[in-house]
mmCIF file with all atom_site columns, N, CA and C in Angstrom:
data_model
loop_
_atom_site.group_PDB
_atom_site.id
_atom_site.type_symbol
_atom_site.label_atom_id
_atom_site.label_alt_id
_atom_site.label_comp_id
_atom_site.label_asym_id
_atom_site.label_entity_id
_atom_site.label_seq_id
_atom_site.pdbx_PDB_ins_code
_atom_site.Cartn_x
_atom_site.Cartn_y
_atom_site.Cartn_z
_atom_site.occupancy
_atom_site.B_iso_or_equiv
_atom_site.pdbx_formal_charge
_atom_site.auth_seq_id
_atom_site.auth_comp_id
_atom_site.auth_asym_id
_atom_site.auth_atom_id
_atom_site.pdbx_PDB_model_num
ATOM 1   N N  . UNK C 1 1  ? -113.480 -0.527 -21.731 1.00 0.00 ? 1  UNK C N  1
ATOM 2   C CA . UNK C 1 1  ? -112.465 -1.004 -22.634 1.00 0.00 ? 1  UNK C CA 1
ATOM 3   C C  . UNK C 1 1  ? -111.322 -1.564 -21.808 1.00 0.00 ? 1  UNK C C  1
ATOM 4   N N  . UNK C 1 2  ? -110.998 -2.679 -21.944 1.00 0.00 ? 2  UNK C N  1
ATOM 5   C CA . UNK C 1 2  ? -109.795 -3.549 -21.352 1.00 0.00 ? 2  UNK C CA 1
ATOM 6   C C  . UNK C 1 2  ? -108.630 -3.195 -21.315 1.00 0.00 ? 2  UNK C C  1
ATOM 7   N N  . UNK C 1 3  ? -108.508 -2.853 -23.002 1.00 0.00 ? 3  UNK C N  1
ATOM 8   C CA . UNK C 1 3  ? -106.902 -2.843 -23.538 1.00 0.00 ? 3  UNK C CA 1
ATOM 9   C C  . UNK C 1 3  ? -107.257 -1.385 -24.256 1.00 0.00 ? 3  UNK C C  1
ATOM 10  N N  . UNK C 1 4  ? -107.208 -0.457 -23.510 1.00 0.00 ? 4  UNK C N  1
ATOM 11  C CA . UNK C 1 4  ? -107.116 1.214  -23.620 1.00 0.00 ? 4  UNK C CA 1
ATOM 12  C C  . UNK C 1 4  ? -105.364 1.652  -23.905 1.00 0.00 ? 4  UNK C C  1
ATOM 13  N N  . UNK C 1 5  ? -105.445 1.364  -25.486 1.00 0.00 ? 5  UNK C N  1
ATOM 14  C CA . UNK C 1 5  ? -103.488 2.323  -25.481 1.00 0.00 ? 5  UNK C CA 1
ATOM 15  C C  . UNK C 1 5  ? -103.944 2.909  -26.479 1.00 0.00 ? 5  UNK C C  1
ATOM 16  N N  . UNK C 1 6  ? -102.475 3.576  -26.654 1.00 0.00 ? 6  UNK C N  1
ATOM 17  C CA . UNK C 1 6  ? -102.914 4.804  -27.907 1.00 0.00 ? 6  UNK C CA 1
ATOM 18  C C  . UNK C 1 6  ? -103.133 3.939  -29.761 1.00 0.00 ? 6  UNK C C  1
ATOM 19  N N  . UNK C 1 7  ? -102.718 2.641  -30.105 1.00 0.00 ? 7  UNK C N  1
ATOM 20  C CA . UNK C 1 7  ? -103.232 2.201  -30.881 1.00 0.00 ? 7  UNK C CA 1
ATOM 21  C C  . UNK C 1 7  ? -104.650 1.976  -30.717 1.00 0.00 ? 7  UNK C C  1
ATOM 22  N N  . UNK C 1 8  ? -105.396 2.154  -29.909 1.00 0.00 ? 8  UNK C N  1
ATOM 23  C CA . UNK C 1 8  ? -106.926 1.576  -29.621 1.00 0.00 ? 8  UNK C CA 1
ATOM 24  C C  . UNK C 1 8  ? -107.384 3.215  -30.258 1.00 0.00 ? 8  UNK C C  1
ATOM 25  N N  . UNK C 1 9  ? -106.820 4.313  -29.921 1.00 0.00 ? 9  UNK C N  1
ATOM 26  C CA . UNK C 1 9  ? -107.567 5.693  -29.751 1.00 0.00 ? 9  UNK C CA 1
ATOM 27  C C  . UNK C 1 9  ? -107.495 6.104  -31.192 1.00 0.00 ? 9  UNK C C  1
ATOM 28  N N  . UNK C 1 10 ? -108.599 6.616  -31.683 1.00 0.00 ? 10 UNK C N  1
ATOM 29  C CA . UNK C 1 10 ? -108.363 7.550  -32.810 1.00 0.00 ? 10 UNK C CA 1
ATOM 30  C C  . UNK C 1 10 ? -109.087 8.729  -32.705 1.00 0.00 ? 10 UNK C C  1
ATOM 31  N N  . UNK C 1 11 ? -108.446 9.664  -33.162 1.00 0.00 ? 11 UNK C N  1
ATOM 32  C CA . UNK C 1 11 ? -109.261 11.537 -32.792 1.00 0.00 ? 11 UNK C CA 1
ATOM 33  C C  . UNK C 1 11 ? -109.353 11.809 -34.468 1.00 0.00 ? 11 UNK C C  1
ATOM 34  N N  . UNK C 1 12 ? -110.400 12.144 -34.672 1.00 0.00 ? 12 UNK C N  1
ATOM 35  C CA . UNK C 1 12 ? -110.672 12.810 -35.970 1.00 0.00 ? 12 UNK C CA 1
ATOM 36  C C  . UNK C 1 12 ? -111.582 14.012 -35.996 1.00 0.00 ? 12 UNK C C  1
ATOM 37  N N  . UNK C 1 13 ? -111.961 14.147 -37.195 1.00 0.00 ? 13 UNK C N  1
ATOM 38  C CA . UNK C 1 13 ? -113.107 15.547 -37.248 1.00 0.00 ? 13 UNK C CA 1
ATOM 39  C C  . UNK C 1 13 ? -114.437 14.777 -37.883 1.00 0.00 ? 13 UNK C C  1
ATOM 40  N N  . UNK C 1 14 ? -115.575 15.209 -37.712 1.00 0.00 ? 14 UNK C N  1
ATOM 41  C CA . UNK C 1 14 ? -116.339 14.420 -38.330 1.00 0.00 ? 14 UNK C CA 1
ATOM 42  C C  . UNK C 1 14 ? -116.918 15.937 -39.672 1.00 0.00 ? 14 UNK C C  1
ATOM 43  N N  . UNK C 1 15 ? -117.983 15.842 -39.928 1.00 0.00 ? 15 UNK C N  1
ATOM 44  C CA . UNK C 1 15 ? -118.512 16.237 -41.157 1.00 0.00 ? 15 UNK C CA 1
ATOM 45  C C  . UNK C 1 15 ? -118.727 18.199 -40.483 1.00 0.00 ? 15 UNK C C  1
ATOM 46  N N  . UNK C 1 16 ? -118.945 18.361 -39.264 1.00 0.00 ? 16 UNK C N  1
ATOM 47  C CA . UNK C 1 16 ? -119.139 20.225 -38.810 1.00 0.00 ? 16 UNK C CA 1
ATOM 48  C C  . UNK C 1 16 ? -117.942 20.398 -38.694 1.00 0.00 ? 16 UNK C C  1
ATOM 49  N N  . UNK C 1 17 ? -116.496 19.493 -38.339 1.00 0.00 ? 17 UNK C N  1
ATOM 50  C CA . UNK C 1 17 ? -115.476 19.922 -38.366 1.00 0.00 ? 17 UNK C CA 1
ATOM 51  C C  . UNK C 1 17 ? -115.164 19.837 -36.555 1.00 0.00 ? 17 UNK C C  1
ATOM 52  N N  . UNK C 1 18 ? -115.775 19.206 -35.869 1.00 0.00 ? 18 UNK C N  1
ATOM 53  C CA . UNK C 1 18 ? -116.188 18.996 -34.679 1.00 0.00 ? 18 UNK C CA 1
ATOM 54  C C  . UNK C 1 18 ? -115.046 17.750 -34.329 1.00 0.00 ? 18 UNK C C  1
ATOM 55  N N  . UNK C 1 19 ? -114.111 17.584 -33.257 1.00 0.00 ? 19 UNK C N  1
ATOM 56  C CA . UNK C 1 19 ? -113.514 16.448 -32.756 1.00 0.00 ? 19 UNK C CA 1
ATOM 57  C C  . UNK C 1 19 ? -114.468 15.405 -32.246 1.00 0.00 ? 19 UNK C C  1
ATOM 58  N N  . UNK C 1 20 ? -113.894 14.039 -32.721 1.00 0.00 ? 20 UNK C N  1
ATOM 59  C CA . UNK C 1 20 ? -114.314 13.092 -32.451 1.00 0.00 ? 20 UNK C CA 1
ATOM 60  C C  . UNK C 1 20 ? -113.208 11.957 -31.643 1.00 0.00 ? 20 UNK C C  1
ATOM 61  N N  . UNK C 1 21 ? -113.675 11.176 -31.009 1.00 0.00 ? 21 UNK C N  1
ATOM 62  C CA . UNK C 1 21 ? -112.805 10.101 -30.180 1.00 0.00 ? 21 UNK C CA 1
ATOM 63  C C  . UNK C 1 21 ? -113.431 9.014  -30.231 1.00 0.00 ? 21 UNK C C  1
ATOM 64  N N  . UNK C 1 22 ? -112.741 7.797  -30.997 1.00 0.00 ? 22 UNK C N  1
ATOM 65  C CA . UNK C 1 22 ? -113.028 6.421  -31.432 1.00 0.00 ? 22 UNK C CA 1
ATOM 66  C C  . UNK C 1 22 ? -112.591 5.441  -31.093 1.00 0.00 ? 22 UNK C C  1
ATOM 67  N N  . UNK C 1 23 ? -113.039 4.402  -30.151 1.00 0.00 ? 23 UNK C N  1
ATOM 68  C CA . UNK C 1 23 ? -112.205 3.627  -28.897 1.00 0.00 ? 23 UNK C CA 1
ATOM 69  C C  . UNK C 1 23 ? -112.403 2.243  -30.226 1.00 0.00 ? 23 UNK C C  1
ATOM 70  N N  . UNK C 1 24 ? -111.068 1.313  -29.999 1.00 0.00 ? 24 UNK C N  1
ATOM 71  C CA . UNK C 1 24 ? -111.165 0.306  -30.943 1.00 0.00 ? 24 UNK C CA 1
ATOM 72  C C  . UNK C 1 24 ? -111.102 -0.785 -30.498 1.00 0.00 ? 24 UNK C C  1
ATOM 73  N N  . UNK C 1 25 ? -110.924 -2.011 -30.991 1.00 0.00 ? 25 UNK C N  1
ATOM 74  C CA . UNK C 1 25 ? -111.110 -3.258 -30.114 1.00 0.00 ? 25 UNK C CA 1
ATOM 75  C C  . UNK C 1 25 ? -111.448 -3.216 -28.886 1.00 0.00 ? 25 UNK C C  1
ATOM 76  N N  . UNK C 1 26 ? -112.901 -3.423 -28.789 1.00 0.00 ? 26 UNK C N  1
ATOM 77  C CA . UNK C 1 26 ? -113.512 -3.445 -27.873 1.00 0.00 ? 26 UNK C CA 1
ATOM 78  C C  . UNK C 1 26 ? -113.700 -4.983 -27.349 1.00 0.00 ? 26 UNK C C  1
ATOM 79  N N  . UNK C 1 27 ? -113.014 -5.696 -27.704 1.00 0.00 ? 27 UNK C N  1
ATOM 80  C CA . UNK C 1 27 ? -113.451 -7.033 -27.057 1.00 0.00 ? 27 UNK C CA 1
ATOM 81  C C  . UNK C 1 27 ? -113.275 -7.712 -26.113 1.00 0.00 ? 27 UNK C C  1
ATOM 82  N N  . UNK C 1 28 ? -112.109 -6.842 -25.472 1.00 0.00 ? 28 UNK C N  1
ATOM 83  C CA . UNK C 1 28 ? -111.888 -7.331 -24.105 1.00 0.00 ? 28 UNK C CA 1
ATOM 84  C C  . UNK C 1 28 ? -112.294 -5.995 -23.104 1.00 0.00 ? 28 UNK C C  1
ATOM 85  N N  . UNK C 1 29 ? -113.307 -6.398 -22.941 1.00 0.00 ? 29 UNK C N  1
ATOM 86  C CA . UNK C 1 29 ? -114.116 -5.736 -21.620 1.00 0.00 ? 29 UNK C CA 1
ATOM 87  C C  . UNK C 1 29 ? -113.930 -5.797 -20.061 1.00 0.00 ? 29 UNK C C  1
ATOM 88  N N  . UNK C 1 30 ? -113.741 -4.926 -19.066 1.00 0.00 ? 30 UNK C N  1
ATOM 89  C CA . UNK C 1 30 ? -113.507 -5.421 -17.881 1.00 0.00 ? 30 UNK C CA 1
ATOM 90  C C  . UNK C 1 30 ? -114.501 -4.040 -16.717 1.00 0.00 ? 30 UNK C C  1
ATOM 91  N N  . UNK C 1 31 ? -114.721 -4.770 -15.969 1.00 0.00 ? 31 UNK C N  1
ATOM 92  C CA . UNK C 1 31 ? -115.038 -3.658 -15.037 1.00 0.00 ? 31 UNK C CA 1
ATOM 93  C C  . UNK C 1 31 ? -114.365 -2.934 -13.893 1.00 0.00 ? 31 UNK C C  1
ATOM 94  N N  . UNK C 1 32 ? -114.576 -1.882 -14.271 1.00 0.00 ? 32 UNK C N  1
ATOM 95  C CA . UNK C 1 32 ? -113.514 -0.940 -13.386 1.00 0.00 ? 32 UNK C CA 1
ATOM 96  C C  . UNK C 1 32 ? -113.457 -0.802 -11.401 1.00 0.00 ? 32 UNK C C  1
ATOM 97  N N  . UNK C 1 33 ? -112.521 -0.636 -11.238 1.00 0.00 ? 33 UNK C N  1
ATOM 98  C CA . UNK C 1 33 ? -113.127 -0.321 -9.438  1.00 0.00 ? 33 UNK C CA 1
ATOM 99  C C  . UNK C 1 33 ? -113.185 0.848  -9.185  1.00 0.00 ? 33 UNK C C  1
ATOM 100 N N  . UNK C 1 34 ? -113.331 1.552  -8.313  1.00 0.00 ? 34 UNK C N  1
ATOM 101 C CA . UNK C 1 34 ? -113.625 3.016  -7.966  1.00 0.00 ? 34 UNK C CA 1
ATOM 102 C C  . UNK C 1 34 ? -112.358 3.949  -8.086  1.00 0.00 ? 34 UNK C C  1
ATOM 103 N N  . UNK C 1 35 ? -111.199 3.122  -8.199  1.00 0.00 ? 35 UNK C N  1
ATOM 104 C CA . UNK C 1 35 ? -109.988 4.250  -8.411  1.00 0.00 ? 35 UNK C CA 1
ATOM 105 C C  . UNK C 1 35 ? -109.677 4.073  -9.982  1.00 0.00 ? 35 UNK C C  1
ATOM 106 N N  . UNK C 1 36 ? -109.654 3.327  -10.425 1.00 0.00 ? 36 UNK C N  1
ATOM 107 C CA . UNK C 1 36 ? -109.906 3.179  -12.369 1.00 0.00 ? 36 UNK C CA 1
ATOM 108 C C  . UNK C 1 36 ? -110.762 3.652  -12.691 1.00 0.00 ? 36 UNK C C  1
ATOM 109 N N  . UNK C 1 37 ? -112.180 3.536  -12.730 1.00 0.00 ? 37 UNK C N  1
ATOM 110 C CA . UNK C 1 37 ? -113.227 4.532  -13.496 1.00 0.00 ? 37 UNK C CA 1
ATOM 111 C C  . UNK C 1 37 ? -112.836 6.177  -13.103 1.00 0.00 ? 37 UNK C C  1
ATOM 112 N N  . UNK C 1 38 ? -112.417 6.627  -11.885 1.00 0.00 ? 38 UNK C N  1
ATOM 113 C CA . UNK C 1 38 ? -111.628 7.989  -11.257 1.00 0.00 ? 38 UNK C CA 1
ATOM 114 C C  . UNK C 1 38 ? -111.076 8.442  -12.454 1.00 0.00 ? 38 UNK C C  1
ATOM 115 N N  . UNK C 1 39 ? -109.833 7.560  -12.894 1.00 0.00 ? 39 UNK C N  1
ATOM 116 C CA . UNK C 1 39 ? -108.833 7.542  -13.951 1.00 0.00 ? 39 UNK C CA 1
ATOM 117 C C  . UNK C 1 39 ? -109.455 7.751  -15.110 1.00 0.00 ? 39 UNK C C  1
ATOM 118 N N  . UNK C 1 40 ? -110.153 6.701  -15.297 1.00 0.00 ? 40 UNK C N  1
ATOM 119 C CA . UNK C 1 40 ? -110.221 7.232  -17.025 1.00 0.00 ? 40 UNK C CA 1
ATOM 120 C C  . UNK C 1 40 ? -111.665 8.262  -17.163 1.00 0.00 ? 40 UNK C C  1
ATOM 121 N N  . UNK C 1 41 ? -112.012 8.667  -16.102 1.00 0.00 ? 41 UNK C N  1
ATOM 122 C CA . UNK C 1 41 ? -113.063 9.957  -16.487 1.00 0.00 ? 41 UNK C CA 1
ATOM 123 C C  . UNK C 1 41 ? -112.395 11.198 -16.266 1.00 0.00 ? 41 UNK C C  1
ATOM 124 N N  . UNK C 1 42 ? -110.808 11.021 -15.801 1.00 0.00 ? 42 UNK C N  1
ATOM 125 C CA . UNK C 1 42 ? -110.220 12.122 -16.176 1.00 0.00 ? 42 UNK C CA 1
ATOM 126 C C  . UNK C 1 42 ? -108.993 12.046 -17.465 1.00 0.00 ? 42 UNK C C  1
ATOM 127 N N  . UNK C 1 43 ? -109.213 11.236 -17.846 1.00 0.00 ? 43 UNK C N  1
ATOM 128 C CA . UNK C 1 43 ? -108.326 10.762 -19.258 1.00 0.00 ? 43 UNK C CA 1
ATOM 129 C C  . UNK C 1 43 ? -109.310 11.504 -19.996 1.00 0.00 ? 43 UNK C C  1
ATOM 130 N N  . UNK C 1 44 ? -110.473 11.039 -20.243 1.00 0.00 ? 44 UNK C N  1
ATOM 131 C CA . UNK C 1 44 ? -111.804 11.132 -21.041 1.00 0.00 ? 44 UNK C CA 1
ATOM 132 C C  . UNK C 1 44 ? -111.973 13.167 -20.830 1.00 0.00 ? 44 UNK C C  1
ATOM 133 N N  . UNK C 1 45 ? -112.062 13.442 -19.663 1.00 0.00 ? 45 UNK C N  1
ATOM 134 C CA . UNK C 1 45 ? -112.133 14.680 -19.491 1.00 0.00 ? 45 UNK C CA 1
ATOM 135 C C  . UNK C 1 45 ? -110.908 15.851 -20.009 1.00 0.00 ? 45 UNK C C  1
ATOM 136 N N  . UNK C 1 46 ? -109.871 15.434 -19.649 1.00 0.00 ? 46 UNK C N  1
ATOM 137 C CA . UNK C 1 46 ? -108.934 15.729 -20.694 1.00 0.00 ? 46 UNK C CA 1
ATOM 138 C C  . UNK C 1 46 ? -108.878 15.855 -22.076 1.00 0.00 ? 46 UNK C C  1
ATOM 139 N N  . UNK C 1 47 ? -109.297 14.441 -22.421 1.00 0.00 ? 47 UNK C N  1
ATOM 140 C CA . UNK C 1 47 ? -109.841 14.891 -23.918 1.00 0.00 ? 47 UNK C CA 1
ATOM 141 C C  . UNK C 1 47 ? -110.685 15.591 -24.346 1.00 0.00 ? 47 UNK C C  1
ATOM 142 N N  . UNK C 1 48 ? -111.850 15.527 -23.772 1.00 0.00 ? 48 UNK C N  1
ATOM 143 C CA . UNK C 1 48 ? -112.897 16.732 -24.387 1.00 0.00 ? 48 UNK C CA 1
ATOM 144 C C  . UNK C 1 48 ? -112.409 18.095 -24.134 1.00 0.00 ? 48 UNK C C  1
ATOM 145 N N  . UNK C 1 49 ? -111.577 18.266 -23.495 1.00 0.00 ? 49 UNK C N  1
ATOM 146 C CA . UNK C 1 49 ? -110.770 20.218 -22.777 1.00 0.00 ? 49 UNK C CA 1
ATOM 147 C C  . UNK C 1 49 ? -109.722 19.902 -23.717 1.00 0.00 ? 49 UNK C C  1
ATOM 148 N N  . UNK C 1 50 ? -109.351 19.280 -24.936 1.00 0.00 ? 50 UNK C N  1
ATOM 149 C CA . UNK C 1 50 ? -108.385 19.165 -25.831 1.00 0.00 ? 50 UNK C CA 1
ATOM 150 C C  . UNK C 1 50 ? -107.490 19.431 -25.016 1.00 0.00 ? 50 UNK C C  1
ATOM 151 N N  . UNK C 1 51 ? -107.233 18.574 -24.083 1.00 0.00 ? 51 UNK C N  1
ATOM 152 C CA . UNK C 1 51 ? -105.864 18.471 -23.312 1.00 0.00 ? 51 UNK C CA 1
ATOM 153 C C  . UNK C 1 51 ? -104.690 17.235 -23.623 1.00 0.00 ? 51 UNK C C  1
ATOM 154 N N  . UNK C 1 52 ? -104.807 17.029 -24.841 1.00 0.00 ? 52 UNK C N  1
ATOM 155 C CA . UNK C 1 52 ? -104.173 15.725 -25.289 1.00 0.00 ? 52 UNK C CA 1
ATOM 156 C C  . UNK C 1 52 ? -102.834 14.872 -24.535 1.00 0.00 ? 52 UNK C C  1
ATOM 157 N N  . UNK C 1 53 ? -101.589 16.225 -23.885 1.00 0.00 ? 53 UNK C N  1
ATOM 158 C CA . UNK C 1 53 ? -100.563 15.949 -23.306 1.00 0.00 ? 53 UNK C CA 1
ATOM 159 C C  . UNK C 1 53 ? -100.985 15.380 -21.737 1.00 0.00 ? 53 UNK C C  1
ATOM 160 N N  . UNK C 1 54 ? -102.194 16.216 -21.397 1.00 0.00 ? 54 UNK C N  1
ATOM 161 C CA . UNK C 1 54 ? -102.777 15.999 -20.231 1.00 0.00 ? 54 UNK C CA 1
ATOM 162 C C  . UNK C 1 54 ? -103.248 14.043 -19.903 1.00 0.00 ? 54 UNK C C  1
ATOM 163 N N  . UNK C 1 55 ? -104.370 14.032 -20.670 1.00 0.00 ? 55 UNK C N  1
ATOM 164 C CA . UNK C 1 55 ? -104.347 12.648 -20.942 1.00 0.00 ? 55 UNK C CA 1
ATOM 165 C C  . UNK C 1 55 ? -103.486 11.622 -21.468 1.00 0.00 ? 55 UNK C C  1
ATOM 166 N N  . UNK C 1 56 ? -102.763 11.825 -22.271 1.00 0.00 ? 56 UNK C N  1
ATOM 167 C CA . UNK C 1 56 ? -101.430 10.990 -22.316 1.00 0.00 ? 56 UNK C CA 1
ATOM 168 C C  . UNK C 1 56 ? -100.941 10.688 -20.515 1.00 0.00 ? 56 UNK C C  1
ATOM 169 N N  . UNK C 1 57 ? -100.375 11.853 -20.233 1.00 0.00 ? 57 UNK C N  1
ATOM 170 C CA . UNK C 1 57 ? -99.855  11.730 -19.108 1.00 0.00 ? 57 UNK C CA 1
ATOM 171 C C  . UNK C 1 57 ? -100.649 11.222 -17.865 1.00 0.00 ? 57 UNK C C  1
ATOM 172 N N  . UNK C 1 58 ? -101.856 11.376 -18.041 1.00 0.00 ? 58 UNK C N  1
ATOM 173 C CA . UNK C 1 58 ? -102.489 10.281 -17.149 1.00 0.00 ? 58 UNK C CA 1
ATOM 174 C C  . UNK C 1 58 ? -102.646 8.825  -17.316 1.00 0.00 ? 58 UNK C C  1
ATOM 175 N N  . UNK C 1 59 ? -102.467 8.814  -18.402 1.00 0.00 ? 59 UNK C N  1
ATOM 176 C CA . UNK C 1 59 ? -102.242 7.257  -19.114 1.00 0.00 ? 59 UNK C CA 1
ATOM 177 C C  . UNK C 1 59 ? -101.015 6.584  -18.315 1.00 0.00 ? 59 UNK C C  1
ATOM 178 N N  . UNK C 1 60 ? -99.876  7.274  -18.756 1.00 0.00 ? 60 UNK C N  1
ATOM 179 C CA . UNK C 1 60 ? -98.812  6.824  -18.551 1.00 0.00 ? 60 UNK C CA 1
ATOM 180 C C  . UNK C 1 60 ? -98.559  6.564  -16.986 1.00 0.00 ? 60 UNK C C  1
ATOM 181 N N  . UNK C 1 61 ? -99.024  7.477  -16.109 1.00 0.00 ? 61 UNK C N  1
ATOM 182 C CA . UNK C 1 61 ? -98.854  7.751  -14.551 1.00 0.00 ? 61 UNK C CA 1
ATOM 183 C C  . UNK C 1 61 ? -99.688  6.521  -14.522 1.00 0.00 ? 61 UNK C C  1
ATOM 184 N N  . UNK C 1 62 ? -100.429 6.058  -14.707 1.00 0.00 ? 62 UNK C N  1
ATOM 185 C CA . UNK C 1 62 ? -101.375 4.949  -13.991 1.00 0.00 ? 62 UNK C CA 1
ATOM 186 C C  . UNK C 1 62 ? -101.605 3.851  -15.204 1.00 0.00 ? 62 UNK C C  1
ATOM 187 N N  . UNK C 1 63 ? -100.998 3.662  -15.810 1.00 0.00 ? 63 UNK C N  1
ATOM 188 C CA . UNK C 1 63 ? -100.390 2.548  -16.108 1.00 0.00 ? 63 UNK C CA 1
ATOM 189 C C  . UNK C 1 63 ? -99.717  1.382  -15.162 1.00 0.00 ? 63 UNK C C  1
ATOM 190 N N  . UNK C 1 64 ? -100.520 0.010  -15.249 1.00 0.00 ? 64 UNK C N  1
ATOM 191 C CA . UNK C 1 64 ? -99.826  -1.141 -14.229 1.00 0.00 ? 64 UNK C CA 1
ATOM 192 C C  . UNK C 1 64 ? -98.340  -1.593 -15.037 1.00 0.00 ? 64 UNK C C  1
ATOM 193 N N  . UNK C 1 65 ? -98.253  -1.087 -16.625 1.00 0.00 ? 65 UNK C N  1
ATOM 194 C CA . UNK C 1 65 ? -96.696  -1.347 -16.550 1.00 0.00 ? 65 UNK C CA 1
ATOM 195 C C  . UNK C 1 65 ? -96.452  -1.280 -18.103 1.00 0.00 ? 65 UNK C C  1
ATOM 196 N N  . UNK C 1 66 ? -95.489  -0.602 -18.405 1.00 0.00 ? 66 UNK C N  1
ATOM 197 C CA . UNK C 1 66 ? -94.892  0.102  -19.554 1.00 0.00 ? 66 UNK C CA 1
ATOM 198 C C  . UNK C 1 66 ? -94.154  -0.788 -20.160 1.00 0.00 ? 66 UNK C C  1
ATOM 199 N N  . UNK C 1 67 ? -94.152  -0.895 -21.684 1.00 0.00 ? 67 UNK C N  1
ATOM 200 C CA . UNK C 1 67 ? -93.160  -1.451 -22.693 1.00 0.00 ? 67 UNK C CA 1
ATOM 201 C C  . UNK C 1 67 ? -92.738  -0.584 -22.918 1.00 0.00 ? 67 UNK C C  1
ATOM 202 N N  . UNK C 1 68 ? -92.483  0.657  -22.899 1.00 0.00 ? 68 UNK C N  1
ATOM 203 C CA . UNK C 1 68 ? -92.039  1.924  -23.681 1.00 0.00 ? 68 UNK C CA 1
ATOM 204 C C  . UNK C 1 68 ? -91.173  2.108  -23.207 1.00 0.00 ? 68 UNK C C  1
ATOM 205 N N  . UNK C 1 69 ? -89.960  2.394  -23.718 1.00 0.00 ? 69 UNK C N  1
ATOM 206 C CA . UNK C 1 69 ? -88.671  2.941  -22.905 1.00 0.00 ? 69 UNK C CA 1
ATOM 207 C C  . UNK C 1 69 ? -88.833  4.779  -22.691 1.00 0.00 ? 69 UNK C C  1
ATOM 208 N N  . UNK C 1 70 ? -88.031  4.932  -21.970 1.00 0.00 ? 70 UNK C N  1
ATOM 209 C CA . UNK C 1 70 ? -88.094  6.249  -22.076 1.00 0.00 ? 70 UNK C CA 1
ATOM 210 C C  . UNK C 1 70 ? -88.585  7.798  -23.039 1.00 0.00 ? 70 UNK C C  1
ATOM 211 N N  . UNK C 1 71 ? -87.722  7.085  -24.034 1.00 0.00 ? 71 UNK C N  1
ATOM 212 C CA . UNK C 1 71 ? -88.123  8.095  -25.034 1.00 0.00 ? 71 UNK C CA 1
ATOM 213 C C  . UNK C 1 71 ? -89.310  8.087  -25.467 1.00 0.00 ? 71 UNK C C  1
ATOM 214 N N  . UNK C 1 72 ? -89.874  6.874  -25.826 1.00 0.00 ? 72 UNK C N  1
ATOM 215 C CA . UNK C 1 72 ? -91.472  6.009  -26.081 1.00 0.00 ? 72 UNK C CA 1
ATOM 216 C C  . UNK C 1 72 ? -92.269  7.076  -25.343 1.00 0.00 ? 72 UNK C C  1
ATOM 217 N N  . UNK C 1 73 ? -91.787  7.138  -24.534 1.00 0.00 ? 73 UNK C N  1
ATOM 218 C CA . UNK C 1 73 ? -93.147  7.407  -23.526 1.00 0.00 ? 73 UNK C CA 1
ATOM 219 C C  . UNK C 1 73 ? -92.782  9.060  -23.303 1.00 0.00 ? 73 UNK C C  1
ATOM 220 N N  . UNK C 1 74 ? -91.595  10.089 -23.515 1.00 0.00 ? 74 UNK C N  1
ATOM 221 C CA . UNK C 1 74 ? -92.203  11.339 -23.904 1.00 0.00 ? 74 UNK C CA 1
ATOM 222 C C  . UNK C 1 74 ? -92.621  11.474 -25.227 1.00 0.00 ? 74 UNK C C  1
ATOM 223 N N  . UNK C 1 75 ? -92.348  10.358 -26.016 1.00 0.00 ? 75 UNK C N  1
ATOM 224 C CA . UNK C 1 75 ? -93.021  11.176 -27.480 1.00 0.00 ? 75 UNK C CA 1
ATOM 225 C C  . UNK C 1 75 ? -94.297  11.051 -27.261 1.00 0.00 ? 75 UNK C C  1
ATOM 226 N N  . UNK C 1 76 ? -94.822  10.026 -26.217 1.00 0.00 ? 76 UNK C N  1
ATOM 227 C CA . UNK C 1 76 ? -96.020  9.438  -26.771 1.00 0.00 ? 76 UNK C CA 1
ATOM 228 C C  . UNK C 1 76 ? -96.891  10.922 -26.222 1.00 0.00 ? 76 UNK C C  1
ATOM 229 N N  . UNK C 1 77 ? -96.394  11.517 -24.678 1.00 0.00 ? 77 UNK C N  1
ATOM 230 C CA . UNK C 1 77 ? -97.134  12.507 -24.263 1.00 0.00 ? 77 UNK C CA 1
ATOM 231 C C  . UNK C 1 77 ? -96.769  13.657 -25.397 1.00 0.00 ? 77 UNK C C  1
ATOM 232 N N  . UNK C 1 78 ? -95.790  13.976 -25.775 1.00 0.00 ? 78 UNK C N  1
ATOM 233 C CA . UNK C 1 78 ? -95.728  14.954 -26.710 1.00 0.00 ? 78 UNK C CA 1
ATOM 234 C C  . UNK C 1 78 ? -96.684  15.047 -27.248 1.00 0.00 ? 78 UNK C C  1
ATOM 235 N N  . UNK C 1 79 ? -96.597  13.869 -28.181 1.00 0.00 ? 79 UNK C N  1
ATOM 236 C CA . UNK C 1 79 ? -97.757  14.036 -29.541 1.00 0.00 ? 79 UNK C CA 1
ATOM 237 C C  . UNK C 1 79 ? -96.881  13.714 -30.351 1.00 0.00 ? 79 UNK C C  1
#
């Protein structure tokens, strides 16, 4: 996924009551190099250990560059 932000992500429950993670506009595709795929298999890993603040915050740390002002960006790790 190209354009990975938190409008792309959706977490729901499906029908056992089980978390789910739903990546969206997928149309801009890119391939990763060995320190990005690193990254988001611990974004990804985070999420499955329902570490939500965890992955936020890896988002944000390795991010090539923020619109979010300050506050933006603790709510966003908050939740």
């Amino acid at each position: 996924h190209g354009d990975l932000h938190p409008g792309n992500i959706l977490v729901s429950r499906n029908d056992r009551n089980q978390l789910m993670m739903t990546l969206l506009d997928c149309g801009l595709v890119i391939e990763f190099g060995p320190s990005q795929h690193e990254t988001v298999v611990k974004i990804l890993g985070a999420f499955t250990r329902r570490q939500g603040r965890d992955a936020a915050q890896l988002m944000v740390d390795n991010a090539s560059k923020c619109q979010a002002n300050d506050w933006g960006v603790e709510m966003f790790i908050k939740g």
